[in-house]
Backbone as ProteinMPNN parsed JSONL, in Angstrom:
{"seq_chain_A": "MVKLYALHILYKNLNSAVWLKTAYDVQSFGYFQRGTAQDTMAFASKTIVERTQSATRQSVKEGDYICHVYVRADNLAGVVISNHEYPHRVAHTLITKVLDEFSAKYPPSTWASANEANIDFPALAAHLQKFQNPKEADALMKIQSELDETKIILHNTIGAVLERGEKLDDLIMKSESLSYQSKAFYKTARKTNSCCSYVG", "coords_chain_A": {"N_chain_A": [[106.549, 110.43, 86.15], [107.569, 113.672, 86.935], [106.648, 116.754, 85.354], [107.044, 119.881, 83.775], [105.328, 121.971, 81.558], [104.773, 124.543, 80.66], [105.348, 128.028, 81.308], [104.063, 131.049, 82.186], [103.707, 134.646, 82.024], [101.395, 137.091, 82.674], [99.389, 140.066, 82.304], [96.602, 141.162, 83.98], [94.03, 142.885, 82.72], [91.063, 144.973, 83.013], [89.129, 143.742, 81.353], [90.402, 141.69, 79.962], [93.258, 139.474, 79.632], [96.702, 140.211, 79.185], [99.422, 139.072, 77.312], [102.657, 138.855, 78.624], [105.106, 137.456, 78.833], [106.222, 134.238, 77.718], [107.093, 130.785, 78.138], [107.873, 127.584, 76.923], [108.011, 124.007, 77.204], [107.787, 121.632, 75.216], [108.847, 119.344, 74.227], [108.308, 116.717, 74.786], [106.061, 116.122, 73.388], [104.768, 114.938, 70.261], [106.256, 115.909, 67.15], [104.445, 117.15, 65.315], [102.374, 117.726, 66.977], [103.1, 119.714, 68.704], [102.607, 122.496, 68.178], [99.798, 122.649, 68.395], [99.524, 121.808, 71.034], [100.801, 123.928, 72.398], [99.094, 126.066, 71.684], [96.697, 125.234, 72.892], [97.452, 125.2, 75.607], [98.056, 127.907, 75.946], [95.545, 129.099, 75.484], [94.038, 127.965, 77.609], [95.498, 128.964, 79.812], [95.232, 131.802, 79.591], [92.44, 132.063, 79.729], [91.893, 131.041, 82.317], [93.333, 132.844, 83.923], [91.913, 135.222, 83.387], [89.566, 134.637, 84.666], [90.19, 134.456, 87.306], [90.254, 135.877, 90.484], [91.838, 138.878, 91.761], [94.744, 138.676, 93.864], [94.682, 135.928, 94.363], [95.209, 132.422, 94.433], [95.161, 129.424, 92.555], [94.702, 126.009, 91.507], [93.971, 124.336, 88.65], [92.508, 121.555, 87.163], [92.949, 120.358, 83.932], [92.197, 118.205, 81.727], [94.89, 116.133, 81.053], [96.568, 117.747, 82.41], [97.611, 120.244, 84.842], [96.783, 123.496, 85.62], [98.414, 125.86, 87.293], [97.761, 128.784, 88.897], [98.387, 132.167, 89.735], [97.225, 135.224, 90.587], [98.341, 138.27, 91.359], [97.795, 140.949, 93.765], [98.296, 143.299, 92.426], [97.552, 142.66, 89.906], [99.364, 141.347, 88.26], [100.059, 138.32, 86.764], [100.803, 134.827, 87.005], [101.376, 131.676, 85.456], [101.719, 128.21, 85.681], [102.002, 125.292, 83.906], [101.604, 121.931, 84.375], [102.14, 118.346, 84.741], [100.047, 115.932, 86.504], [101.571, 114.845, 88.563], [103.383, 116.712, 89.445], [104.486, 118.651, 92.213], [102.194, 120.751, 93.883], [102.819, 122.853, 95.67], [105.442, 123.505, 94.99], [105.099, 124.381, 92.376], [103.616, 126.729, 92.8], [105.464, 128.135, 94.296], [107.4, 128.566, 92.361], [105.949, 130.238, 90.595], [105.578, 132.539, 92.219], [108.254, 133.312, 92.627], [109.099, 133.899, 89.984], [107.326, 135.987, 89.282], [108.064, 137.932, 91.161], [110.731, 138.451, 90.386], [110.273, 139.373, 87.778], [108.708, 141.683, 88.215], [110.575, 143.212, 89.529], [112.312, 143.835, 87.503], [110.722, 144.96, 85.487], [108.717, 147.676, 85.909], [105.414, 148.242, 87.38], [104.063, 150.232, 85.905], [104.631, 149.748, 83.257], [103.362, 147.45, 82.428], [100.681, 147.357, 81.362], [100.869, 148.424, 78.765], [102.766, 146.883, 77.572], [104.106, 144.265, 75.443], [104.721, 140.873, 74.469], [106.804, 140.762, 72.601], [108.466, 142.992, 73.042], [109.634, 142.564, 75.483], [112.324, 141.523, 77.33], [113.149, 138.786, 78.928], [114.883, 136.419, 79.809], [115.099, 134.787, 82.004], [112.773, 133.407, 82.468], [112.584, 131.117, 80.754], [114.839, 129.824, 81.698], [114.13, 129.273, 84.361], [112.001, 127.55, 83.884], [113.329, 125.31, 82.904], [115.069, 124.735, 85.073], [113.303, 124.126, 87.173], [112.242, 121.727, 86.369], [113.064, 119.491, 87.721], [111.81, 119.19, 90.699], [112.956, 118.646, 93.198], [115.609, 119.438, 93.071], [115.383, 122.104, 92.417], [113.858, 123.339, 94.381], [114.414, 124.179, 97.646], [113.061, 123.266, 99.959], [111.799, 120.952, 99.02], [114.052, 119.446, 98.471], [115.131, 119.185, 101.027], [113.014, 117.759, 102.2], [113.166, 115.396, 100.723], [115.693, 114.497, 101.548], [115.109, 114.13, 104.245], [113.244, 112.056, 104.042], [114.926, 110.033, 103.089], [116.602, 109.826, 105.313], [114.733, 108.951, 107.171], [114.208, 106.397, 106.18], [116.703, 105.205, 106.56], [116.821, 105.402, 109.346], [114.637, 103.758, 110.043], [115.604, 101.314, 109.097], [117.817, 101.098, 110.779], [116.568, 100.952, 113.276], [115.238, 98.575, 112.901], [117.454, 96.869, 112.78], [118.386, 97.212, 115.365], [116.276, 96.14, 116.798], [116.482, 93.467, 116.001], [118.954, 92.981, 117.083], [118.245, 93.476, 119.659], [116.771, 91.224, 120.341], [118.829, 89.357, 120.595], [120.183, 90.56, 122.661], [118.333, 90.184, 124.666], [118.573, 87.429, 125.027], [121.154, 87.373, 126.067], [120.731, 88.788, 128.397], [119.08, 86.993, 129.739], [120.893, 84.905, 130.096], [122.673, 86.205, 131.695], [121.148, 86.682, 133.964], [120.772, 84.042, 134.833], [123.404, 83.445, 135.364], [123.881, 85.103, 137.535], [122.316, 83.842, 139.468], [123.73, 81.447, 139.699], [126.106, 82.518, 140.607], [125.272, 83.478, 143.084], [124.599, 81.052, 144.307], [127.102, 79.811, 144.322], [128.444, 81.573, 146.018], [126.996, 81.163, 148.408], [127.556, 78.458, 148.886], [130.332, 78.55, 149.101], [130.546, 80.104, 151.345], [129.403, 78.468, 153.297], [131.23, 76.38, 153.298], [133.551, 77.658, 154.04], [132.869, 78.392, 156.585], [133.421, 76.453, 158.417], [135.994, 76.75, 158.864], [136.419, 78.994, 160.299], [137.939, 81.581, 162.068], [138.487, 81.458, 165.449], [138.773, 83.396, 168.015]], "CA_chain_A": [[107.617, 111.394, 86.072], [107.07, 115.039, 87.014], [106.946, 117.496, 84.135], [106.506, 121.222, 83.533], [105.155, 122.198, 80.128], [104.723, 125.957, 80.302], [105.453, 129.048, 82.35], [103.572, 132.278, 81.554], [103.466, 135.862, 82.797], [100.357, 137.894, 82.026], [98.848, 141.183, 83.074], [95.146, 141.071, 83.907], [93.289, 144.151, 82.602], [89.675, 144.85, 83.464], [88.335, 142.849, 80.507], [91.144, 140.563, 79.405], [94.646, 139.309, 80.087], [97.679, 140.543, 78.154], [100.638, 138.26, 77.407], [103.908, 139.588, 78.83], [106.2, 136.555, 78.447], [105.885, 132.812, 77.782], [108.136, 129.784, 77.894], [107.29, 126.25, 76.77], [108.841, 122.821, 77.022], [106.862, 120.672, 74.608], [109.661, 118.323, 73.552], [107.739, 115.389, 75.022], [104.974, 115.928, 72.433], [105.187, 114.65, 68.889], [106.628, 117.128, 66.42], [103.28, 117.778, 64.707], [101.427, 118.064, 68.048], [103.648, 120.784, 69.551], [101.89, 123.761, 67.954], [98.459, 122.506, 68.968], [99.684, 121.76, 72.491], [101.078, 125.297, 72.854], [97.872, 126.863, 71.531], [95.749, 124.79, 73.91], [97.947, 125.683, 76.899], [97.914, 129.372, 75.961], [94.117, 129.397, 75.639], [93.65, 127.607, 78.981], [96.154, 129.895, 80.743], [94.609, 133.128, 79.493], [91.064, 131.941, 80.212], [91.887, 130.87, 83.774], [93.776, 134.117, 84.523], [90.809, 136.171, 83.265], [88.495, 134.242, 85.583], [90.73, 134.367, 88.66], [90.24, 137.17, 91.168], [93.128, 139.396, 92.218], [95.255, 138.162, 95.143], [94.156, 134.572, 94.499], [95.929, 131.29, 93.844], [94.355, 128.225, 92.341], [95.216, 124.97, 90.613], [92.811, 123.853, 87.905], [92.783, 120.391, 86.316], [92.473, 120.467, 82.555], [92.632, 116.978, 81.052], [96.074, 115.5, 81.633], [97.428, 118.8, 82.935], [97.121, 121.128, 85.894], [97.178, 124.894, 85.463], [98.599, 126.539, 88.568], [97.607, 130.202, 88.582], [98.437, 133.146, 90.81], [97.029, 136.612, 90.173], [98.686, 139.106, 92.504], [96.908, 142.083, 94.032], [98.556, 144.32, 91.396], [97.063, 142.033, 88.667], [100.381, 140.597, 87.542], [99.649, 136.916, 86.905], [101.708, 133.779, 86.562], [100.753, 130.377, 85.227], [102.579, 127.052, 85.448], [101.243, 124.12, 83.459], [102.39, 120.733, 84.707], [101.339, 117.126, 84.818], [99.42, 115.759, 87.823], [102.544, 114.421, 89.567], [104.22, 117.837, 89.887], [103.99, 119.166, 93.501], [101.497, 122.036, 93.799], [103.532, 123.871, 96.432], [106.619, 123.906, 94.218], [104.601, 125.159, 91.238], [103.26, 128.071, 93.277], [106.726, 128.78, 94.674], [107.976, 129.006, 91.087], [105.191, 131.402, 90.105], [105.912, 133.687, 93.072], [109.639, 133.696, 92.334], [109.148, 134.495, 88.65], [106.621, 137.275, 89.305], [108.896, 138.873, 91.92], [111.864, 138.832, 89.532], [109.759, 140.148, 86.649], [108.291, 143.02, 88.674], [111.795, 143.959, 89.876], [112.923, 144.292, 86.252], [109.754, 145.777, 84.755], [107.796, 148.306, 86.874], [103.984, 148.09, 87.066], [103.594, 151.226, 84.924], [104.887, 149.261, 81.892], [102.659, 146.196, 82.143], [99.463, 147.5, 80.544], [101.19, 148.724, 77.372], [103.827, 145.977, 77.093], [103.733, 143.02, 74.767], [105.768, 139.862, 74.594], [107.92, 141.015, 71.68], [109.4, 144.006, 73.536], [110.089, 142.226, 76.829], [113.458, 140.596, 77.366], [113.175, 138.15, 80.245], [115.337, 135.042, 79.589], [115.011, 134.01, 83.247], [111.572, 132.569, 82.425], [112.955, 129.824, 80.163], [115.81, 129.203, 82.605], [113.373, 128.722, 85.502], [111.222, 126.406, 83.399], [114.253, 124.168, 82.857], [115.59, 124.442, 86.414], [112.256, 123.556, 88.02], [111.798, 120.42, 85.878], [113.295, 118.591, 88.85], [111.43, 120.008, 91.851], [113.83, 118.407, 94.354], [116.827, 120.23, 92.908], [115.072, 123.531, 92.309], [113.211, 123.852, 95.579], [115.172, 123.77, 98.836], [112.211, 122.491, 100.868], [111.636, 119.614, 98.441], [115.328, 118.758, 98.644], [115.201, 118.833, 102.448], [112.032, 116.698, 102.423], [113.729, 114.185, 100.145], [116.763, 114.049, 102.444], [114.458, 113.619, 105.454], [112.676, 110.751, 103.712], [116.043, 109.09, 103.057], [117.026, 109.647, 106.701], [113.71, 108.118, 107.802], [114.43, 105.019, 105.734], [117.899, 104.739, 107.267], [116.452, 105.216, 110.753], [113.799, 102.556, 110.146], [116.505, 100.17, 108.949], [118.627, 101.026, 111.988], [115.698, 100.468, 114.343], [115.056, 97.143, 112.628], [118.686, 96.183, 113.189], [118.434, 97.24, 116.83], [115.307, 95.156, 117.302], [117.097, 92.152, 115.829], [120.008, 92.922, 118.083], [117.559, 93.428, 120.945], [116.445, 89.832, 120.622], [120.066, 88.745, 121.058], [120.459, 91.135, 123.975], [117.455, 89.51, 125.623], [119.206, 86.141, 125.338], [122.283, 87.667, 126.96], [120.183, 89.156, 129.707], [118.64, 85.748, 130.372], [122.101, 84.213, 130.532], [123.235, 86.999, 132.782], [120.342, 86.417, 135.157], [121.09, 82.703, 135.32], [124.751, 83.524, 135.921], [123.819, 85.698, 138.867], [121.825, 82.8, 140.379], [124.868, 80.556, 139.944], [127.058, 83.242, 141.466], [124.727, 83.475, 144.443], [124.728, 79.68, 144.835], [128.524, 79.635, 144.609], [128.763, 82.375, 147.197], [126.428, 80.489, 149.573], [128.334, 77.23, 149.112], [131.663, 78.948, 149.589], [130.381, 80.613, 152.705], [129.213, 77.321, 154.178], [132.495, 75.65, 153.361], [134.517, 78.465, 154.792], [132.424, 78.615, 157.95], [134.044, 75.472, 159.273], [137.373, 77.158, 159.113], [136.442, 80.364, 160.768], [138.912, 81.859, 163.12], [137.875, 81.696, 166.741], [139.849, 84.024, 168.735]], "C_chain_A": [[107.028, 112.808, 86.088], [107.508, 115.819, 85.783], [106.276, 118.865, 84.163], [106.447, 121.431, 82.024], [105.232, 123.675, 79.754], [104.82, 126.834, 81.543], [105.11, 130.374, 81.683], [103.513, 133.423, 82.56], [102.465, 136.688, 81.995], [100.013, 139.082, 82.915], [97.338, 141.161, 82.872], [94.551, 142.478, 83.898], [91.882, 143.949, 83.127], [88.906, 143.801, 82.677], [89.075, 141.621, 80.001], [92.538, 140.495, 80.012], [95.573, 139.548, 78.902], [98.923, 139.69, 78.372], [101.849, 139.166, 77.613], [105.108, 138.731, 78.446], [105.743, 135.114, 78.614], [107.131, 131.97, 77.569], [107.456, 128.421, 77.868], [108.381, 125.195, 76.757], [107.903, 121.724, 76.525], [107.606, 119.575, 73.845], [109.093, 116.915, 73.73], [106.551, 115.1, 74.102], [105.559, 115.577, 71.072], [105.407, 115.957, 68.134], [105.398, 117.874, 65.879], [102.22, 118.18, 65.74], [101.856, 119.29, 68.849], [102.898, 122.099, 69.393], [100.513, 123.747, 68.585], [98.523, 122.498, 70.492], [99.936, 123.159, 73.052], [99.831, 126.169, 72.773], [96.852, 126.516, 72.607], [96.162, 125.3, 75.29], [97.786, 127.2, 77.02], [96.461, 129.766, 76.192], [93.661, 129.123, 77.074], [94.239, 128.601, 79.984], [95.459, 131.245, 80.761], [93.19, 133.101, 80.06], [91.013, 131.849, 81.733], [92.327, 132.154, 84.468], [92.633, 135.128, 84.497], [89.688, 135.87, 84.253], [88.965, 134.074, 87.032], [90.759, 135.761, 89.274], [91.647, 137.577, 91.576], [93.449, 138.84, 93.6], [94.739, 136.75, 95.417], [95.071, 133.575, 93.797], [94.937, 130.164, 93.619], [95.08, 127.27, 91.407], [94.006, 124.307, 89.972], [93.226, 122.672, 87.032], [92.158, 120.616, 84.948], [93.014, 119.256, 81.803], [93.799, 116.334, 81.783], [96.981, 116.494, 82.343], [96.783, 119.504, 84.12], [97.669, 122.516, 85.61], [97.219, 125.522, 86.848], [98.64, 128.03, 88.271], [97.706, 131.035, 89.85], [98.288, 134.525, 90.191], [97.279, 137.458, 91.412], [97.691, 140.255, 92.663], [97.092, 143.194, 92.996], [98.208, 143.818, 89.992], [98.15, 141.461, 87.767], [100.086, 139.124, 87.815], [100.714, 135.975, 86.374], [100.966, 132.47, 86.437], [101.853, 129.342, 85.009], [101.649, 125.922, 85.003], [102.14, 122.911, 83.642], [101.51, 119.501, 84.563], [100.852, 116.966, 86.261], [100.426, 115.416, 88.918], [103.358, 115.583, 90.14], [103.647, 118.422, 91.18], [103.398, 120.579, 93.379], [102.285, 123.143, 94.498], [104.733, 124.394, 95.655], [106.198, 124.749, 93.017], [104.271, 126.584, 91.667], [104.482, 128.839, 93.778], [107.409, 129.339, 93.432], [107.266, 130.251, 90.57], [105.559, 132.651, 90.909], [107.301, 134.21, 92.764], [109.737, 134.438, 91.003], [108.486, 135.872, 88.646], [107.423, 138.334, 90.073], [110.078, 139.361, 91.081], [111.41, 139.709, 88.369], [109.401, 141.567, 87.09], [109.483, 143.854, 89.139], [112.445, 144.539, 88.624], [112.02, 145.245, 85.465], [108.739, 146.359, 85.74], [106.33, 148.183, 86.431], [103.463, 149.078, 86.016], [103.782, 150.743, 83.484], [104.016, 148.077, 81.493], [101.489, 146.343, 81.185], [99.777, 147.716, 79.067], [102.232, 147.773, 76.771], [103.241, 144.842, 76.262], [104.96, 142.108, 74.777], [107.002, 140.156, 73.738], [108.933, 142.016, 72.234], [109.873, 143.759, 74.976], [111.191, 141.18, 76.731], [113.565, 140.035, 78.78], [113.581, 136.683, 80.086], [115.262, 134.161, 80.842], [113.81, 133.065, 83.236], [111.892, 131.183, 81.886], [113.939, 129.083, 81.066], [115.111, 128.571, 83.804], [112.55, 127.504, 85.089], [112.098, 125.157, 83.35], [114.711, 123.76, 84.252], [114.56, 123.714, 87.274], [111.676, 122.252, 87.466], [111.989, 119.359, 86.951], [113.001, 119.365, 90.126], [112.33, 119.813, 93.07], [115.104, 119.229, 94.274], [116.53, 121.723, 92.96], [114.546, 124.126, 93.601], [113.898, 123.297, 96.813], [114.324, 122.914, 99.779], [111.973, 121.081, 100.338], [112.904, 118.798, 98.631], [115.48, 118.297, 100.087], [114.239, 117.686, 102.749], [112.55, 115.37, 101.893], [114.829, 113.62, 101.038], [116.183, 113.49, 103.744], [113.852, 112.245, 105.21], [113.763, 109.681, 103.678], [116.525, 108.787, 104.472], [116.04, 108.754, 107.44], [113.916, 106.652, 107.448], [115.632, 104.433, 106.463], [117.57, 104.483, 108.729], [115.592, 103.974, 110.943], [114.657, 101.302, 110.02], [117.349, 99.988, 110.201], [117.802, 100.485, 113.15], [115.434, 98.977, 114.154], [116.268, 96.346, 113.064], [118.786, 96.134, 114.711], [117.457, 96.229, 117.408], [115.846, 93.74, 117.134], [118.169, 91.954, 116.888], [119.389, 92.806, 119.475], [117.181, 92.012, 121.326], [117.675, 89.109, 121.144], [120.44, 89.264, 122.438], [119.59, 90.484, 125.041], [118.03, 88.148, 126.011], [120.368, 86.348, 126.3], [121.804, 88.015, 128.364], [119.722, 87.917, 130.438], [119.849, 84.967, 130.888], [122.709, 84.921, 131.726], [122.45, 86.756, 134.06], [120.645, 85.024, 135.709], [122.496, 82.671, 135.917], [124.709, 84.126, 137.314], [123.251, 84.699, 139.877], [122.957, 81.833, 140.723], [125.891, 81.227, 140.85], [126.572, 83.264, 142.893], [124.866, 82.093, 145.081], [126.181, 79.386, 145.19], [128.909, 80.361, 145.894], [128.25, 81.682, 148.468], [127.219, 79.216, 149.903], [129.702, 77.552, 149.672], [131.559, 79.444, 151.013], [130.217, 79.473, 153.701], [130.525, 76.563, 154.364], [133.503, 76.397, 154.223], [134.085, 78.668, 156.241], [133.051, 77.597, 158.91], [135.455, 75.887, 159.663], [137.452, 78.561, 159.661], [137.383, 80.497, 161.947], [138.17, 82.18, 164.409], [138.962, 82.295, 167.627], [139.586, 84.41, 170.087]], "O_chain_A": [[106.096, 113.103, 85.34], [108.586, 115.587, 85.235], [105.106, 118.996, 84.524], [107.392, 121.111, 81.304], [105.695, 124.024, 78.668], [104.438, 126.449, 82.648], [105.774, 130.784, 80.731], [103.305, 133.223, 83.757], [102.656, 136.949, 80.807], [100.307, 139.096, 84.11], [96.853, 141.144, 81.741], [94.559, 143.176, 84.912], [91.547, 142.875, 83.629], [88.117, 143.049, 83.251], [88.45, 140.62, 79.648], [92.934, 141.353, 80.801], [95.283, 139.15, 77.774], [99.423, 139.595, 79.492], [102.046, 140.127, 76.87], [106.034, 139.223, 77.801], [104.978, 134.796, 79.525], [108.087, 132.385, 76.914], [106.578, 128.136, 78.683], [109.517, 125.451, 76.357], [107.307, 120.989, 77.312], [107.058, 118.958, 72.931], [109.364, 116.026, 72.922], [106.082, 113.964, 74.039], [106.714, 115.89, 70.781], [104.805, 116.981, 68.456], [105.326, 119.098, 65.979], [101.274, 118.895, 65.41], [101.053, 119.847, 69.598], [102.586, 122.75, 70.39], [100.105, 124.713, 69.231], [97.684, 123.103, 71.16], [99.35, 123.534, 74.067], [99.546, 126.93, 73.698], [96.214, 127.406, 73.17], [95.323, 125.777, 76.054], [97.42, 127.707, 78.08], [96.171, 130.653, 76.995], [92.981, 129.949, 77.681], [93.547, 129.032, 80.907], [95.136, 131.77, 81.826], [92.789, 134.012, 80.785], [90.187, 132.504, 82.369], [91.758, 132.522, 85.496], [92.407, 135.822, 85.488], [88.94, 136.771, 84.632], [88.209, 133.6, 87.881], [91.234, 136.711, 88.653], [92.534, 136.735, 91.72], [92.554, 138.568, 94.401], [94.4, 136.413, 96.552], [95.623, 133.843, 92.73], [93.998, 129.976, 94.392], [95.948, 127.666, 90.629], [93.13, 123.783, 90.661], [94.177, 122.769, 86.256], [90.998, 121.011, 84.828], [94.14, 119.272, 81.306], [93.713, 116.027, 82.973], [98.049, 116.121, 82.827], [95.584, 119.38, 84.366], [98.867, 122.691, 85.387], [96.186, 125.695, 87.494], [99.465, 128.485, 87.479], [97.181, 130.663, 90.899], [99.11, 134.947, 89.378], [96.536, 137.382, 92.39], [96.854, 140.492, 91.793], [96.158, 143.945, 92.718], [98.531, 144.474, 89.001], [97.875, 141.121, 86.616], [99.887, 138.729, 88.963], [101.428, 136.287, 85.422], [100.048, 132.183, 87.204], [102.795, 129.57, 84.25], [100.64, 125.64, 85.648], [103.266, 122.86, 83.147], [100.311, 119.593, 84.301], [101.199, 117.764, 87.132], [100.158, 115.67, 90.093], [103.957, 115.45, 91.207], [102.443, 118.67, 91.251], [104.034, 121.482, 92.836], [102.401, 124.249, 93.971], [105.006, 125.594, 95.663], [106.868, 125.725, 92.679], [104.611, 127.538, 90.968], [104.522, 130.066, 93.689], [107.932, 130.453, 93.45], [107.915, 131.211, 90.154], [105.821, 133.706, 90.33], [107.502, 135.419, 92.652], [110.383, 135.482, 90.913], [109.024, 136.819, 88.071], [107.453, 139.499, 89.677], [110.385, 140.553, 91.071], [112.085, 140.676, 88.016], [109.749, 142.537, 86.418], [109.408, 145.083, 89.142], [113.056, 145.606, 88.673], [112.49, 146.208, 84.859], [107.975, 145.608, 86.346], [106.049, 148.036, 85.242], [102.504, 148.768, 85.31], [103.15, 151.282, 82.575], [103.949, 147.741, 80.311], [101.328, 145.523, 80.282], [99.036, 147.245, 78.205], [102.539, 147.863, 75.582], [102.06, 144.51, 76.36], [106.078, 142.538, 75.059], [108.122, 139.825, 74.128], [110.124, 141.915, 71.941], [110.445, 144.649, 75.606], [111.02, 140.114, 76.139], [114.01, 140.716, 79.703], [112.739, 135.794, 80.211], [115.351, 132.937, 80.751], [113.823, 132.038, 83.915], [111.515, 130.18, 82.492], [113.879, 127.859, 81.185], [115.457, 127.464, 84.217], [112.419, 126.546, 85.851], [111.653, 124.068, 83.714], [114.738, 122.573, 84.577], [114.903, 122.794, 88.017], [110.719, 121.72, 88.028], [111.18, 118.44, 87.078], [113.851, 120.123, 90.594], [112.455, 120.721, 93.892], [115.623, 119.671, 95.299], [117.323, 122.507, 93.481], [114.771, 125.303, 93.879], [113.956, 122.082, 97.004], [114.822, 121.937, 100.339], [111.948, 120.122, 101.11], [112.843, 117.602, 98.918], [115.902, 117.17, 100.348], [114.594, 116.748, 103.463], [112.391, 114.335, 102.541], [114.894, 112.411, 101.26], [116.69, 112.506, 104.285], [113.934, 111.366, 106.068], [113.566, 108.568, 104.166], [116.82, 107.638, 104.8], [116.439, 107.904, 108.236], [113.811, 105.775, 108.305], [115.585, 103.295, 106.93], [117.986, 103.472, 109.294], [115.792, 103.219, 111.895], [114.457, 100.336, 110.757], [117.576, 98.861, 110.641], [118.281, 99.655, 113.922], [115.41, 98.212, 115.118], [116.133, 95.271, 113.649], [119.221, 95.13, 115.277], [117.764, 95.543, 118.383], [115.686, 92.905, 118.024], [118.27, 90.893, 117.505], [119.927, 92.132, 120.354], [117.258, 91.637, 122.496], [117.556, 88.308, 122.071], [120.946, 88.521, 123.279], [120.032, 90.258, 126.167], [117.983, 87.758, 127.177], [120.54, 85.577, 127.245], [122.384, 87.6, 129.367], [119.948, 87.794, 131.642], [119.819, 84.43, 131.996], [123.201, 84.282, 132.657], [123.04, 86.638, 135.134], [120.76, 84.85, 136.922], [122.743, 81.941, 136.877], [125.449, 83.684, 138.193], [123.666, 84.707, 141.036], [123.127, 81.446, 141.879], [126.466, 80.598, 141.738], [127.361, 83.089, 143.821], [125.21, 81.98, 146.257], [126.464, 78.786, 146.228], [129.615, 79.817, 146.744], [128.957, 81.614, 149.474], [127.51, 78.944, 151.068], [130.173, 76.904, 150.606], [132.463, 79.193, 151.81], [130.793, 79.487, 154.789], [130.868, 76.16, 155.475], [134.212, 75.802, 155.034], [134.905, 79.091, 157.056], [133.188, 77.878, 160.1], [136.014, 75.426, 160.658], [138.465, 79.24, 159.493], [137.562, 79.557, 162.722], [137.324, 83.073, 164.443], [139.971, 81.648, 167.909], [140.465, 84.952, 170.757]]}, "name": "protein", "num_of_chains": 1, "seq": "MVKLYALHILYKNLNSAVWLKTAYDVQSFGYFQRGTAQDTMAFASKTIVERTQSATRQSVKEGDYICHVYVRADNLAGVVISNHEYPHRVAHTLITKVLDEFSAKYPPSTWASANEANIDFPALAAHLQKFQNPKEADALMKIQSELDETKIILHNTIGAVLERGEKLDDLIMKSESLSYQSKAFYKTARKTNSCCSYVG"}
């Protein structure tokens, strides 16, 4: 089952990364494990952002999780933490979407001095929930899923046609034998009728 655990926005300074906004979905963890899971994800996210060059995307495996990271040229960074089954392309689409929306609301001049407490960006948590199902959230995934279903239907239809084709071959064989009989009938009828031809 595909799963998103975290969605982060950070600003990468020269020496470190600054948290701008975070959202977590750790309901699948045990109650007493949730805090530790969040701390581990936060540490991994910040560390990977600090070690990622500007204008670079990467997906890094960390245990049972994958950290998808994108640091834009303006050093605004996004991180999605998912399980291994979550599609990489959809994760990076989510990061791009979130960073574009965030930068439209908060100009680059505010990023260096901002902190998570003074940033109101509820869209982050909403996107984390919406993208839990990548087929519903991402139009291309939905189209791909529909194409896969269409392929299955087409394969079934082709199978039915091939079965039908075998029956058509039998009909064709019967049709060919019928044409031989028709030719024989025509020849016999012609011979019979030749005795009665009109001589004028």
